[in-house]
Coordinates of N, CA and C and ligand atoms in Angstrom, one line a residue:
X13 N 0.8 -1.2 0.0 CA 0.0 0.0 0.0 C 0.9 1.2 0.0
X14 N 0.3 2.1 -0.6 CA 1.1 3.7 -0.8 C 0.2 4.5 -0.7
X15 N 1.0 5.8 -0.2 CA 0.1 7.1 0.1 C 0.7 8.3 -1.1
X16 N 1.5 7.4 -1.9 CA 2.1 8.0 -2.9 C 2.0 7.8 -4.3
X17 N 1.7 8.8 -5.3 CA 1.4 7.8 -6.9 C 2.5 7.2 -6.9
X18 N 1.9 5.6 -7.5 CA 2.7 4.9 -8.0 C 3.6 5.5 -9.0
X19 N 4.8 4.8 -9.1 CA 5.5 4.8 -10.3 C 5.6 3.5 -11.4
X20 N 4.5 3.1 -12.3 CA 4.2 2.3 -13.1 C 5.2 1.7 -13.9
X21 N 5.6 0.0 -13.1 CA 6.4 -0.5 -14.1 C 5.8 -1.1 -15.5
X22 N 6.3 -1.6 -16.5 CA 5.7 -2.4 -17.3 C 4.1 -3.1 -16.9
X23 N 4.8 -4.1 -16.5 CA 4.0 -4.8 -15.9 C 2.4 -4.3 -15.1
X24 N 2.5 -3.6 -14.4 CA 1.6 -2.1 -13.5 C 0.8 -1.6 -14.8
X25 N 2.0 -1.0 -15.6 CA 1.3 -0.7 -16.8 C 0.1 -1.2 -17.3
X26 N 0.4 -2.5 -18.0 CA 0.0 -3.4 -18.7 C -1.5 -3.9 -18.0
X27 N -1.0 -4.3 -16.8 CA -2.1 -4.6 -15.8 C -3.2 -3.6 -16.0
X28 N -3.1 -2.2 -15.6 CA -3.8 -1.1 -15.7 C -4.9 -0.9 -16.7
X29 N -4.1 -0.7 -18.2 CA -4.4 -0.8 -19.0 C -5.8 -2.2 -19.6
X30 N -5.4 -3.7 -19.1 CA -5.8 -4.4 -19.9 C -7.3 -4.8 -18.3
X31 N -7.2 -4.3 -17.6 CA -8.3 -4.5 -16.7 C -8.7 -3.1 -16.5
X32 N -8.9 -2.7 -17.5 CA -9.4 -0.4 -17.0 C -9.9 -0.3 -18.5
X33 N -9.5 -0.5 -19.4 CA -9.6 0.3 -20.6 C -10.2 -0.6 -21.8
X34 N -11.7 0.1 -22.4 CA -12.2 -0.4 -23.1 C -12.4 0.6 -24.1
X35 N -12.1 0.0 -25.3 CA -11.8 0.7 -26.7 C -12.8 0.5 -27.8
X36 N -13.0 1.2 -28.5 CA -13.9 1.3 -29.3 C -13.0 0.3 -30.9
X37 N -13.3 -0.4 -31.6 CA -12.4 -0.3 -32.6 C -11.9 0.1 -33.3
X38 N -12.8 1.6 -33.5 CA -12.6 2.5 -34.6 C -10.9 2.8 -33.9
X39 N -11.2 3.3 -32.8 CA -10.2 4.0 -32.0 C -9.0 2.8 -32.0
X40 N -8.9 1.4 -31.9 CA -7.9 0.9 -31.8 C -6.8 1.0 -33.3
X41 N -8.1 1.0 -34.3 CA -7.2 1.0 -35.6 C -6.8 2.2 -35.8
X42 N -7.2 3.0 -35.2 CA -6.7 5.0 -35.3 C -5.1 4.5 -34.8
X43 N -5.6 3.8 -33.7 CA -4.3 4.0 -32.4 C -3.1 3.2 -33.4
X44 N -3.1 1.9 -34.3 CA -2.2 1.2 -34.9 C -1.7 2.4 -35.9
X45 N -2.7 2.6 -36.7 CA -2.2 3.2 -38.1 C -1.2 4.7 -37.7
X46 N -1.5 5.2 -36.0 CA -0.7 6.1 -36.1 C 0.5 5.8 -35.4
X47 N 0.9 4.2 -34.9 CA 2.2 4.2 -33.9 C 2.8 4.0 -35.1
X48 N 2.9 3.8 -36.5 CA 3.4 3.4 -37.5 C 3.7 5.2 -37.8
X49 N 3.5 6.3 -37.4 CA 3.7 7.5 -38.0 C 5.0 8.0 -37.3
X50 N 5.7 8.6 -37.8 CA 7.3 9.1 -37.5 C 6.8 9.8 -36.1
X51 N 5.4 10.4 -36.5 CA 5.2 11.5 -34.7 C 4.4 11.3 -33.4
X52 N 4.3 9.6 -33.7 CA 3.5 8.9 -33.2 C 3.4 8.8 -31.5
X53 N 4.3 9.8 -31.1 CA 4.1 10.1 -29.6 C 3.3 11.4 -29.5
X54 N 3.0 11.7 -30.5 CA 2.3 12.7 -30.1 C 0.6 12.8 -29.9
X55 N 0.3 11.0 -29.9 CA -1.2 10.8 -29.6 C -1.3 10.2 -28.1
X56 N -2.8 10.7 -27.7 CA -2.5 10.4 -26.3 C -2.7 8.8 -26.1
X57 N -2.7 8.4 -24.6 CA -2.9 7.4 -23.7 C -4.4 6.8 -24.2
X58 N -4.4 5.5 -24.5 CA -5.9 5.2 -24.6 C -6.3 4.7 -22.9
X59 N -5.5 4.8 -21.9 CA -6.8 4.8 -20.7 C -6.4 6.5 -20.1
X60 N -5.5 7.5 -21.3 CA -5.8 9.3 -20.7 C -7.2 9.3 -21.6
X61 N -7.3 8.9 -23.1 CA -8.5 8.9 -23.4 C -9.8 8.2 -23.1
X62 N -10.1 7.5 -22.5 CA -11.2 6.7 -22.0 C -11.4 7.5 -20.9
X63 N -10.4 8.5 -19.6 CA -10.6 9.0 -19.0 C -11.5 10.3 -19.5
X64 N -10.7 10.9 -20.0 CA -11.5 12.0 -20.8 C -12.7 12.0 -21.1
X65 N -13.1 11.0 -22.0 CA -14.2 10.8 -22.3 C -15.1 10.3 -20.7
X66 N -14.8 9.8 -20.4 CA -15.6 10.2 -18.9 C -16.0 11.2 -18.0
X67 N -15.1 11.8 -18.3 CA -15.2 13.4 -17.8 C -16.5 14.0 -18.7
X68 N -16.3 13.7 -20.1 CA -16.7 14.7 -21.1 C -18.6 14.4 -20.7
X69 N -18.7 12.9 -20.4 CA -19.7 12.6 -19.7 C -20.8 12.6 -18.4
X70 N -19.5 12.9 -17.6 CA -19.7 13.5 -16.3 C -20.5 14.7 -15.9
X71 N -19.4 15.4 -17.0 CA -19.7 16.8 -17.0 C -21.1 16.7 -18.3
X72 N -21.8 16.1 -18.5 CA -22.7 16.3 -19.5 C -22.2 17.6 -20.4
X73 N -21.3 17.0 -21.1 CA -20.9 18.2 -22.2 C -21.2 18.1 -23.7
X74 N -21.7 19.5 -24.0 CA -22.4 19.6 -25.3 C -21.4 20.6 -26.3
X75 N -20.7 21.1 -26.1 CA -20.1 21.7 -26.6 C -18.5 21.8 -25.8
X76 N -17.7 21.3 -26.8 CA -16.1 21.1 -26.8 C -15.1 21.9 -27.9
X77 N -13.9 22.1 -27.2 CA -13.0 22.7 -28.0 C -11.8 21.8 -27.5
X78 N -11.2 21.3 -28.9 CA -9.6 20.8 -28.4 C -8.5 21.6 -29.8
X79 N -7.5 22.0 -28.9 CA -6.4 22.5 -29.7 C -5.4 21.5 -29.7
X80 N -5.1 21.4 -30.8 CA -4.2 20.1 -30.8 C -4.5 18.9 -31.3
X81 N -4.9 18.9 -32.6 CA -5.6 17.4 -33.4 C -5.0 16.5 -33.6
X82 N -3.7 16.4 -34.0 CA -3.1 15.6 -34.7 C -3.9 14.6 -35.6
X83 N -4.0 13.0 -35.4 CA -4.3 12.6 -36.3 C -5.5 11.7 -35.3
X84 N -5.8 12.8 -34.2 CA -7.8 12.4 -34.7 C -7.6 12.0 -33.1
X85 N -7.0 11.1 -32.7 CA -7.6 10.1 -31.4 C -8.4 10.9 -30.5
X86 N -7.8 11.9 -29.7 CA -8.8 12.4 -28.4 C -9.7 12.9 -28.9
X87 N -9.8 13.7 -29.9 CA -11.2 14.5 -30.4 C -12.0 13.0 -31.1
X88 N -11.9 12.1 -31.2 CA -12.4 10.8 -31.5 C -13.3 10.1 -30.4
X89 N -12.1 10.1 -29.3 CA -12.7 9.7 -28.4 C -13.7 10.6 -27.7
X90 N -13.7 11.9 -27.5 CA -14.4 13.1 -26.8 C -15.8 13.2 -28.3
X91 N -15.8 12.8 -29.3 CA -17.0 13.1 -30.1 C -17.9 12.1 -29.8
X92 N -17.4 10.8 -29.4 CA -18.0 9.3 -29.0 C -18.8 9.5 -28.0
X93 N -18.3 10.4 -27.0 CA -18.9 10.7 -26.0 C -20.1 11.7 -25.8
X94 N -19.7 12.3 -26.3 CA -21.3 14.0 -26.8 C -22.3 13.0 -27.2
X95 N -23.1 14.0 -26.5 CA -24.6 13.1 -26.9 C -24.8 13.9 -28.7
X96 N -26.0 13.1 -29.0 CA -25.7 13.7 -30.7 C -26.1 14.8 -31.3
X97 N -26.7 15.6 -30.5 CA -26.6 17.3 -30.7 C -25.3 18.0 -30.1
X98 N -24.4 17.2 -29.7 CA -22.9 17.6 -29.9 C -21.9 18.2 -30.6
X99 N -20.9 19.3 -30.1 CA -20.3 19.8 -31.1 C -18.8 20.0 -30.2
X100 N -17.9 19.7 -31.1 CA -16.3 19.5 -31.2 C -15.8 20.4 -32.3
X101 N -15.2 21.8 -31.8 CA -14.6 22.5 -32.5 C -13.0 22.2 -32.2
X102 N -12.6 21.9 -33.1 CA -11.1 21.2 -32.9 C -10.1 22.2 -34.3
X103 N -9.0 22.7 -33.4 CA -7.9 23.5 -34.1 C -6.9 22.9 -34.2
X104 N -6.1 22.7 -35.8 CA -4.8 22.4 -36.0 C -4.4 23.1 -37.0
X105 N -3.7 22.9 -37.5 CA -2.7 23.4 -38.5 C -2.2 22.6 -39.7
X106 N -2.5 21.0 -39.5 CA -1.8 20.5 -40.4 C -2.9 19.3 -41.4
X107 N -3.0 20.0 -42.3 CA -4.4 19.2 -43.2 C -3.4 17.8 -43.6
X108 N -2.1 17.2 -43.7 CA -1.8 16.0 -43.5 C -2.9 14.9 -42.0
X109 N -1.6 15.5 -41.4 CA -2.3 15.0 -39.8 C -4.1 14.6 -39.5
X110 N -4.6 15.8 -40.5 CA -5.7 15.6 -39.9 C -6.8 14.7 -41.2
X111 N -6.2 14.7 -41.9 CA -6.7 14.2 -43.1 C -7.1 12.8 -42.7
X112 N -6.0 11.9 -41.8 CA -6.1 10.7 -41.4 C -7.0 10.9 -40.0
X113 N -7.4 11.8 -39.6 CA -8.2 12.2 -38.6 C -10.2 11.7 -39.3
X114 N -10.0 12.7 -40.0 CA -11.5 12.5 -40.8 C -11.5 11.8 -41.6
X115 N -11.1 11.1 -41.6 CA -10.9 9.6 -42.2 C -11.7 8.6 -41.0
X116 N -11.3 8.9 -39.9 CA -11.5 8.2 -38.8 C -12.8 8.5 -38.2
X117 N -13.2 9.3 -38.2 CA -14.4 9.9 -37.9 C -15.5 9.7 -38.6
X118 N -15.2 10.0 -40.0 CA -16.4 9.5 -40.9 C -16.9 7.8 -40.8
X119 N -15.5 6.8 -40.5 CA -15.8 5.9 -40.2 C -16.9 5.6 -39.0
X120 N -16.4 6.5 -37.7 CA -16.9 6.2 -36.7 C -18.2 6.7 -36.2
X121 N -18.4 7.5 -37.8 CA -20.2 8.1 -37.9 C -20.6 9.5 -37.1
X122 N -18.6 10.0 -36.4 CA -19.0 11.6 -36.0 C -19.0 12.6 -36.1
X123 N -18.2 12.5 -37.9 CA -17.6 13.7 -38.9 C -18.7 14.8 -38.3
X124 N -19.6 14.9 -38.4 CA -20.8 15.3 -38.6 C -20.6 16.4 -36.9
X125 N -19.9 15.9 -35.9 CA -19.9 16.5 -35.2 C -18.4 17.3 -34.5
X126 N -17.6 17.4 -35.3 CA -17.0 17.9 -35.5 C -16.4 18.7 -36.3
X127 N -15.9 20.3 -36.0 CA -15.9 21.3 -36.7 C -14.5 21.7 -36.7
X128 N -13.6 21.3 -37.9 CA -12.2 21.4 -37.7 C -11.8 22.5 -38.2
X129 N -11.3 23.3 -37.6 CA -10.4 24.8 -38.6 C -8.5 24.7 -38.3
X130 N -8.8 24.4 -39.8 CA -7.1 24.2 -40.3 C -6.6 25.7 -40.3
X131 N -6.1 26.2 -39.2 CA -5.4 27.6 -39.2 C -4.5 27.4 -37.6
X132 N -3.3 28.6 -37.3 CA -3.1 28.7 -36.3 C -4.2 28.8 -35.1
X133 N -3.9 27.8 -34.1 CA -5.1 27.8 -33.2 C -5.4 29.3 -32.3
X134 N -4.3 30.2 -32.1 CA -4.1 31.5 -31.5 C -5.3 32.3 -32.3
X135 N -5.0 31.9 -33.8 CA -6.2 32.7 -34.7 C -7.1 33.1 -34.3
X136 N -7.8 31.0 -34.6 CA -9.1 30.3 -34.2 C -9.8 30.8 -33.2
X137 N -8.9 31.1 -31.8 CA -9.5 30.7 -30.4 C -9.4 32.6 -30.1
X138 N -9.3 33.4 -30.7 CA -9.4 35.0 -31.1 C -10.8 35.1 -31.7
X139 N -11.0 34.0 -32.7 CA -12.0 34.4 -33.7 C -13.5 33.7 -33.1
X140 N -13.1 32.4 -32.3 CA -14.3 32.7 -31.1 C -14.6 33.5 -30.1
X141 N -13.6 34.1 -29.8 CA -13.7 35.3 -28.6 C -14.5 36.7 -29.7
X142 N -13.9 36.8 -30.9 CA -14.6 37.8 -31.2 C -16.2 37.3 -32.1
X143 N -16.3 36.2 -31.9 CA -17.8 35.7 -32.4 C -18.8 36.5 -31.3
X144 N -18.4 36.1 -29.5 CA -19.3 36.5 -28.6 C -19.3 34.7 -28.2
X145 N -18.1 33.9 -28.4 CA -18.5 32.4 -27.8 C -17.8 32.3 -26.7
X146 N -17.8 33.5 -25.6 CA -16.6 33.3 -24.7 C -18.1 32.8 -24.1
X147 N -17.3 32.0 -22.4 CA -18.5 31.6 -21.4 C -19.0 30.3 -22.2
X148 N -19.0 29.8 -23.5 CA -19.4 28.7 -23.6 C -19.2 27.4 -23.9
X149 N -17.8 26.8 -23.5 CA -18.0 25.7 -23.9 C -17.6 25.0 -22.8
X150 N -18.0 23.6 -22.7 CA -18.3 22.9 -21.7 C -17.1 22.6 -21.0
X151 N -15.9 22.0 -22.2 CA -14.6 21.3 -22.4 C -13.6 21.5 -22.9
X152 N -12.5 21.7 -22.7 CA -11.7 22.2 -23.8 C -10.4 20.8 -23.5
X153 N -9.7 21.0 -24.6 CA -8.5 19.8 -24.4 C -7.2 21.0 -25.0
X154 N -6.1 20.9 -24.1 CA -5.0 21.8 -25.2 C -3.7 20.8 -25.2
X155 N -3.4 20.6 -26.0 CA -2.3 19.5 -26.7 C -1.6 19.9 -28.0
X156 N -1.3 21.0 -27.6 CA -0.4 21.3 -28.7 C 0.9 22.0 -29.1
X157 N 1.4 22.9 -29.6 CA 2.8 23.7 -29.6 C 2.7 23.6 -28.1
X158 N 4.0 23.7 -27.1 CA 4.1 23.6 -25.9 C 4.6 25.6 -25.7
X159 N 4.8 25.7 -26.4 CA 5.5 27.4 -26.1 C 4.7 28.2 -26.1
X160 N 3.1 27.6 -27.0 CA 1.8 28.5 -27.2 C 1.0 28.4 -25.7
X161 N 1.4 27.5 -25.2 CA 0.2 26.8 -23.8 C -0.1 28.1 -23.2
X162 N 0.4 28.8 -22.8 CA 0.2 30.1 -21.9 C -0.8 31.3 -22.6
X163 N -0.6 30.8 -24.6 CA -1.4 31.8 -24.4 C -2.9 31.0 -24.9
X164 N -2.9 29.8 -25.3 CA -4.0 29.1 -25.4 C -4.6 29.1 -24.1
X165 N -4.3 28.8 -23.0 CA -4.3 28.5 -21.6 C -5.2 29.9 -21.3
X166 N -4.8 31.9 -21.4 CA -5.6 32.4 -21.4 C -6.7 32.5 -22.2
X167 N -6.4 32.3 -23.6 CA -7.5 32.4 -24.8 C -9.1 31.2 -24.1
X168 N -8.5 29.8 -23.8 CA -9.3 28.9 -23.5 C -10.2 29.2 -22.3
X169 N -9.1 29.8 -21.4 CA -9.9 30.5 -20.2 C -11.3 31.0 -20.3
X170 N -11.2 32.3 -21.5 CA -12.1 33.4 -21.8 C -13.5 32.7 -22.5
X171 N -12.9 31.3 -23.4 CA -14.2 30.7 -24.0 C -15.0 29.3 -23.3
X172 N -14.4 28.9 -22.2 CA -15.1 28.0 -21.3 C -16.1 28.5 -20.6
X173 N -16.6 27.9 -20.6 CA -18.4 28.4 -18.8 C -17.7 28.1 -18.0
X174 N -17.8 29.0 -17.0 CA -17.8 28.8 -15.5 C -18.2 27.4 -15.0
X175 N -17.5 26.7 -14.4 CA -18.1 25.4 -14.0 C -17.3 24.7 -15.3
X176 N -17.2 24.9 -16.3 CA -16.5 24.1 -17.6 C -15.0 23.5 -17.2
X177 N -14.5 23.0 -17.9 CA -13.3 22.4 -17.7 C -12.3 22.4 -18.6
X178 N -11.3 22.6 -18.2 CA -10.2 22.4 -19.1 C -8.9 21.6 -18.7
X179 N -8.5 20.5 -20.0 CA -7.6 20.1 -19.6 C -6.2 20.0 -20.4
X180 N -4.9 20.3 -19.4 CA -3.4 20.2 -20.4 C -3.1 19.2 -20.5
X181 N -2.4 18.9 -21.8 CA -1.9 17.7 -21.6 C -0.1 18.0 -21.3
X182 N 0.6 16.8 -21.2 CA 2.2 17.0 -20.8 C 2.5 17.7 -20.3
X183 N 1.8 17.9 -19.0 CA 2.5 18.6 -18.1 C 3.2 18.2 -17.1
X184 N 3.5 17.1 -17.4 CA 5.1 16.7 -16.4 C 6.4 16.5 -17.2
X185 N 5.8 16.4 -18.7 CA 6.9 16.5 -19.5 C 8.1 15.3 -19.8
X186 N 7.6 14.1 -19.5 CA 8.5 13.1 -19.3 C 9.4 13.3 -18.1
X187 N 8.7 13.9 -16.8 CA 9.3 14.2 -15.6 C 10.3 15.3 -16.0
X188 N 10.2 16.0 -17.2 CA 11.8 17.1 -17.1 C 11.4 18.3 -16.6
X189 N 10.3 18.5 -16.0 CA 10.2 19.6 -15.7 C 10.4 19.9 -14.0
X190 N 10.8 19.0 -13.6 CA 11.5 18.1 -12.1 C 12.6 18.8 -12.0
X191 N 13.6 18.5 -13.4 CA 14.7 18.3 -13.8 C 15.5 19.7 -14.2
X192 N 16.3 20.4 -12.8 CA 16.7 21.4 -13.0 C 17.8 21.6 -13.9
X193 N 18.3 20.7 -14.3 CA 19.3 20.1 -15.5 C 18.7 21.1 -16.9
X194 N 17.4 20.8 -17.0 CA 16.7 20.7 -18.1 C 16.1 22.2 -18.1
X195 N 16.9 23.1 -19.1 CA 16.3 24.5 -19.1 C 16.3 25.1 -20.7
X196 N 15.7 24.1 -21.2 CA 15.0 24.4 -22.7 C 14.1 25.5 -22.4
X197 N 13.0 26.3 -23.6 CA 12.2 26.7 -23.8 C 10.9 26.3 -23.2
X198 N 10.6 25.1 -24.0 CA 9.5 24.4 -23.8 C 9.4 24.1 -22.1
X199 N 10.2 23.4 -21.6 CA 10.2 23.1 -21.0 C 9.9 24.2 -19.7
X200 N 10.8 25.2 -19.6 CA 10.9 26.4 -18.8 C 9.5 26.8 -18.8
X201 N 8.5 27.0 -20.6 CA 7.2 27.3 -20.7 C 6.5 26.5 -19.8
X202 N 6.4 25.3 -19.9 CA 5.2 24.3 -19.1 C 5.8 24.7 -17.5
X203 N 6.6 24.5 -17.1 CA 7.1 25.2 -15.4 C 6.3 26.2 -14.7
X204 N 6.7 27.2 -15.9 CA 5.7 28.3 -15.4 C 4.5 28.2 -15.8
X205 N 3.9 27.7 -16.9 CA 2.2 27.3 -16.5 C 1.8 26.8 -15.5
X206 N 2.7 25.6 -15.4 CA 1.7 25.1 -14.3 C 2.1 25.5 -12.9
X207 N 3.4 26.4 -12.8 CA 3.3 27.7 -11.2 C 1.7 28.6 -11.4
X208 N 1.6 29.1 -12.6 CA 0.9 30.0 -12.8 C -0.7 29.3 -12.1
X209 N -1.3 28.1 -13.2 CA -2.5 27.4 -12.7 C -2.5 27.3 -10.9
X210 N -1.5 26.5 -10.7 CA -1.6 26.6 -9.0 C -1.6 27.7 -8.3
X211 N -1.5 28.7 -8.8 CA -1.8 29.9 -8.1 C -2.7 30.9 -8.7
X212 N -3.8 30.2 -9.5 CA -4.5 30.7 -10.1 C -5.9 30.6 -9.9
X213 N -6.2 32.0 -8.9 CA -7.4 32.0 -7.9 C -8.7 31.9 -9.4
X214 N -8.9 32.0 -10.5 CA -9.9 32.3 -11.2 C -10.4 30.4 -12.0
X215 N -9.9 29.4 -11.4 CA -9.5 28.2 -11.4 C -9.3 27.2 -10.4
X216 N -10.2 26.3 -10.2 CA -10.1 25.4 -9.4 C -9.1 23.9 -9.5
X217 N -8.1 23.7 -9.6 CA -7.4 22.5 -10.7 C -6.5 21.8 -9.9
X218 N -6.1 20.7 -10.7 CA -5.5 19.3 -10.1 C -4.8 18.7 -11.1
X219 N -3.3 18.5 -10.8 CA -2.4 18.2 -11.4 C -2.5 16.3 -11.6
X220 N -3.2 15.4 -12.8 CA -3.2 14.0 -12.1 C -2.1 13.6 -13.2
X221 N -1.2 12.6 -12.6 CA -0.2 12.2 -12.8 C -0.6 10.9 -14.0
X222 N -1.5 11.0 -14.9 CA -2.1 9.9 -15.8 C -1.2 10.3 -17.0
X223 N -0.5 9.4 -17.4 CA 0.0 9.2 -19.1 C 1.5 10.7 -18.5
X224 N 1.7 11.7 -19.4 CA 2.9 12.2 -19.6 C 1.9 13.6 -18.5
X225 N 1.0 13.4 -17.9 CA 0.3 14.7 -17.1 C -0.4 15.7 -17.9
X226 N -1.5 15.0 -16.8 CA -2.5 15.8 -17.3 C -3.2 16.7 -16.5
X227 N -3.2 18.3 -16.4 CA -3.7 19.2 -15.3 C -5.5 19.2 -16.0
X228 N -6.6 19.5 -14.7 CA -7.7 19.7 -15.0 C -7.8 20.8 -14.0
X229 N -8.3 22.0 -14.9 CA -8.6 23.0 -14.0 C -10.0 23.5 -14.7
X230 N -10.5 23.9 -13.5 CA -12.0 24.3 -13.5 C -12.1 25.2 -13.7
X231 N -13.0 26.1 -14.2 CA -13.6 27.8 -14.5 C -14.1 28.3 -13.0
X232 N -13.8 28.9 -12.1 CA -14.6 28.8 -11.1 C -16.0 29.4 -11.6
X233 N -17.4 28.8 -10.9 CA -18.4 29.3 -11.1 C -18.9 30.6 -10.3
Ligands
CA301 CA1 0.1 15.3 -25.9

């Protein structure tokens, strides 16, 4: 017994995983066809996504934003979950990446609920602030440029509801952010995010140690 997160060997892993996590198959073949991709770490955890989508459920969410598409999985798994007057506005930048995204989706029958804008997400997430869509979305996911987080981090802030949620992903950074050794950019960025979140009275949030870290912070209502 521990009063401390585990540190997941193999095995822990595996365990975890094959008694926790139940996949859809759209999503398992998403998950093959992208470990075969050169950037193939940059899709998440299928039990961070199975989590998520529990949240997205929890929180009875009708309206989502994720920045950071890559090639489809979490906005895959978070469309599965919206009931079917649901809507997933998802920002990326790269009509490759995402091409194999809506590929996946149409398979999975939730193209239809998903609204992807292929531009810088900084744009995007300006261009719903000046719509009048601040205060409304249920969810947001940010997974993307690590240097941008701070300012997605406030942009996301301004278009969530109170009570809404938002979550970072890699915010432990393969533990380098521990690691005073380690004084990259990126890295230095995520440090001070997540000083900033923890002392960030406008936000209720919790750093959980699932997959490479994932903070969930809340809008206060
Ligand atoms: Ca990630």
């Amino acid at each position: 017994m521990s009063n401390q997160t585990l540190n997941l060997d193999d095995r822990l892993y595996r365990y975890l995983v094959d008694h926790s996590v139940h996949e859809p198959e759209v999503l398992t073949a998403l998950r093959h066809e992208t470990a075969q991709h050169p950037m193939a770490q940059m899709q998440i955890a299928p039990e961070q996504g199975q989590f998520m989508a529990l949240l997205v459920q929890l929180l009875g969410v009708k309206k989502a934003l994720e920045v950071g598409v890559f090639t489809g999985y979490s906005a895959l798994r978070v469309a599965l979950a919206l009931p079917p007057e649901g809507k997933l506005v998802a920002c990326d930048v790269s009509e490759e990446y995402t091409a194999i995204a809506r590929r996946y989706w149409e398979q999975a029958g939730v193209a239809h609920k998903i609204d992807l804008r292929i531009a810088p997400a900084t744009e995007t997430l300006d261009q719903l602030i000046q719509a009048g869509e601040t205060n409304s979305f249920d969810f947001a996911f940010i997974d993307a440029d690590k240097s941008s987080y701070p300012t997605y981090y406030e942009q996301v802030l301004q278009l969530v509801r109170p009570g809404g949620l938002i979550a970072l992903d890699n915010v432990l950074w393969s533990g380098q952010v521990a690691d005073p050794t380690v004084q990259d950019r990126r890295t230095n960025t995520l440090r001070a995010l997540n000083d900033t979140i923890h002392n960030d009275d406008r936000v209720v949030a919790s750093l959980v140690p699932i997959a490479d870290g994932l903070t969930l912070a809340m809008k206060k209502p």
